[in-house]
Amino acid sequence: MTSTPTTRGGTRTPSKRRLSDVTKHLSMPSGIVAHGYPAVARQCRKMGVVHDDWQQALATAILAKRANGLYAAGVGGVTLSTCRQVGKTFTIGTIIFALCALSRGTKVLWTSHHGKTTDETFESLVALAQKPQIAPYIRKTPSGSGKQQIVFTNGSRILFGAREHGFGRGIPGVTVVVFDEAQILKAGALNDMVPALNTIKNPLVLLMGTPPDPKDPAEVFKARRRKALDIEQRRAKGEKVASNALYVEIGADDDPDPDDRRQWGKGNPSYPDRTPEASIERMRELLPDVAAFIREGLGVWDREVNGTRLITEPEWAATAVGIVPQEGVKAIGVAFNLDGTRVSVSGALKHADGIHTELIDARPLTESGIGPLADWLAERKDSVALFVISGRAGADALYLALRERKVSKRQIHLATTVEYTASCSMLHDAVRGRTVTHPKAPAGDMLDASIAVADKKQRGQNGAWGWVATTPDGDETPAEGISLALWGVRTTKRRPGRKRSVMTA
Ligand SMILES: Nc1ncnc2c1ncn2[C@@H]1O[C@H](COP(=O)(O)OP(=O)(O)OP(=O)(O)O)[C@@H](O)[C@H]1O
Ligand SMILES: [Mg+2]
């Protein structure tokens, strides 16, 4: 740690900023023992390119290596979220120029979503390639549409193309892939291109983009961010977490004053030295609204799109049913939230063809709320095999209230943390395996809304996790309630109305 009290970015220009001085979120790959950057930096200097301090730090992280000599972020990839006009194309472009010059036959794919962005990037890198100290390394720069390339004298080449035009599929022998505009990238397009890397010993995949607009199909970008932030949080608590990916997010504070120059500096480490005030002002004028400026000009992710989901929309839709089964073994899951201010009640029914789950109700809980809830549950005790309750804040009180209402001990189960986390992964697995259903509901359904923002939150060291709502007003209890009900109906051996258990599993 340096002793300088550095405010991230800020208006002051420290003599040498480390990566963590300019990042808002940073998740490094583990196992770094060697560095690829010094050789790249030497090659860059020969080409007349000198990286700024934060660019050096970024390049060092990207090119860090493990003991086996492979890139530490080679498997999980590099993800970079920044504002516009920060120097991304320059930094990544010059690193790639050096890699191309250093090892003959390097093949790079540089894709953007839009054709227009691809053209702009190609032009700016061709301009760079024409600099007197770089030109001797370059053989040609063919520019026909769909054929844009920078070809090096040693046989290395960079191929440019737009994903919206289907560029990049099935190109063999690729060493490096750059996905620019990574906020517009569907999993399909990523999967189409990544196999090209499988036969390469030391591949590098870079995703770079700006925080997504709510309309952008940003699943890939969001999922990588979600994973990285989770790792970052766990490491902050002192947990040792292995990772094979690098995530770098540079951005101003949340909810920034869009005119505050300090925030401009935090959002863009090249301001004001490289990116002049005028470029940022221009961006502000060209972008449709302040929200877009905060995203694209300052690199800040929207709170609304901060929401992430583990169960994907297609997975959830595939398990929705119009006709609800009626006959079978029933369990009820009751989930209290952390502070006991909300509760949800859900049911699961094990029928001949599988298991059906439903949210019965989710609501805020007032002091008097346990009584009516217990009444409602106790009325159903003859038809329900098991009541599974979780959430320390309300579970004990509900247990007592049910016992007072003559619900038998054996019929009430207070889920332990281990059982609770098991129920959460059980729901996830069951949805993915299509062995559980839920009602097809109209827009605005509370269960759909909960699943839409419910994501993994690590609980403990061994990979166990529970549901967490990823938006400020999101509610995880419906997702938890159906998980508990599902777990209950799967594990109970009780059959209401029968004296002995007939179930074996
Ligand atoms: N270390 C450097 N040395 C020289 N020029 C630099 C350096 N860093 C950035 N620049 C210059 O800053 C300008 C902006 O960089 P660049 O085009 O790479 O930004 P960008 O983040 O890709 O922008 P956009 O989001 O618009 O695509 C370019 O003119 C580039 O040459
Ligand atoms: Mg660019």
Tab-separated table of N, CA and C and ligand atoms in Angstrom, residues 50-52 55 84-90 274, ligand 1:
chain	number	residue	atom	x	y	z
A	50	VAL	N	3.890	5.295	-25.388
A	50	VAL	CA	4.097	5.223	-23.937
A	50	VAL	C	2.727	5.270	-23.269
A	51	HIS	N	2.472	4.268	-22.470
A	51	HIS	CA	1.171	4.222	-21.792
A	51	HIS	C	1.163	5.129	-20.573
A	52	ASP	N	0.012	5.719	-20.310
A	52	ASP	CA	-0.146	6.501	-19.074
A	52	ASP	C	-0.160	5.537	-17.885
A	55	GLN	N	-2.968	3.118	-17.605
A	55	GLN	CA	-2.961	2.183	-18.736
A	55	GLN	C	-1.917	1.096	-18.503
A	84	ARG	N	-16.969	6.270	-22.105
A	84	ARG	CA	-16.423	6.453	-23.451
A	84	ARG	C	-15.260	7.444	-23.387
A	85	GLN	N	-14.469	7.480	-24.440
A	85	GLN	CA	-13.408	8.495	-24.579
A	85	GLN	C	-12.344	8.427	-23.493
A	86	VAL	N	-12.098	7.215	-22.995
A	86	VAL	CA	-11.127	7.105	-21.913
A	86	VAL	C	-9.771	6.664	-22.459
A	87	GLY	N	-9.792	6.127	-23.690
A	87	GLY	CA	-8.549	5.628	-24.268
A	87	GLY	C	-8.522	4.107	-24.356
A	88	LYS	N	-9.708	3.494	-24.386
A	88	LYS	CA	-9.793	2.025	-24.479
A	88	LYS	C	-9.173	1.506	-25.756
A	89	THR	N	-9.634	2.080	-26.878
A	89	THR	CA	-9.161	1.583	-28.165
A	89	THR	C	-7.649	1.741	-28.262
A	90	PHE	N	-7.165	2.887	-27.785
A	90	PHE	CA	-5.730	3.144	-27.816
A	90	PHE	C	-4.984	2.125	-26.958
A	274	ARG	N	-5.727	13.834	-21.022
A	274	ARG	CA	-5.879	13.378	-22.414
A	274	ARG	C	-7.252	13.707	-22.965
B	1	LIG	N1	-1.019	7.017	-23.689
B	1	LIG	C1	-1.502	7.710	-24.729
B	1	LIG	N2	-0.665	8.264	-25.614
B	1	LIG	C2	-1.143	8.949	-26.667
B	1	LIG	N3	-2.460	9.143	-26.928
B	1	LIG	C3	-3.341	8.607	-26.083
B	1	LIG	C4	-2.919	7.871	-24.952
B	1	LIG	N4	-4.029	7.455	-24.282
B	1	LIG	C5	-5.095	7.921	-24.982
B	1	LIG	N5	-4.696	8.625	-26.071
B	1	LIG	C6	-5.572	9.287	-27.047
B	1	LIG	O1	-6.872	9.525	-26.454
B	1	LIG	C7	-7.879	9.555	-27.448
B	1	LIG	C8	-9.071	8.721	-27.053
B	1	LIG	O2	-8.722	7.369	-27.022
B	1	LIG	P1	-9.610	6.184	-27.622
B	1	LIG	O3	-10.172	6.500	-28.944
B	1	LIG	O4	-8.780	4.996	-27.460
B	1	LIG	O5	-10.794	6.209	-26.563
B	1	LIG	P2	-12.002	5.192	-26.413
B	1	LIG	O6	-12.155	4.950	-24.951
B	1	LIG	O7	-11.813	4.027	-27.273
B	1	LIG	O8	-13.176	6.098	-26.914
B	1	LIG	P3	-14.623	5.630	-27.448
B	1	LIG	O9	-15.379	5.254	-26.230
B	1	LIG	O10	-15.154	6.885	-28.065
B	1	LIG	O11	-14.410	4.504	-28.392
B	1	LIG	C9	-7.222	9.081	-28.732
B	1	LIG	O12	-6.977	10.187	-29.541
B	1	LIG	C10	-5.904	8.457	-28.276
B	1	LIG	O13	-4.912	8.524	-29.253
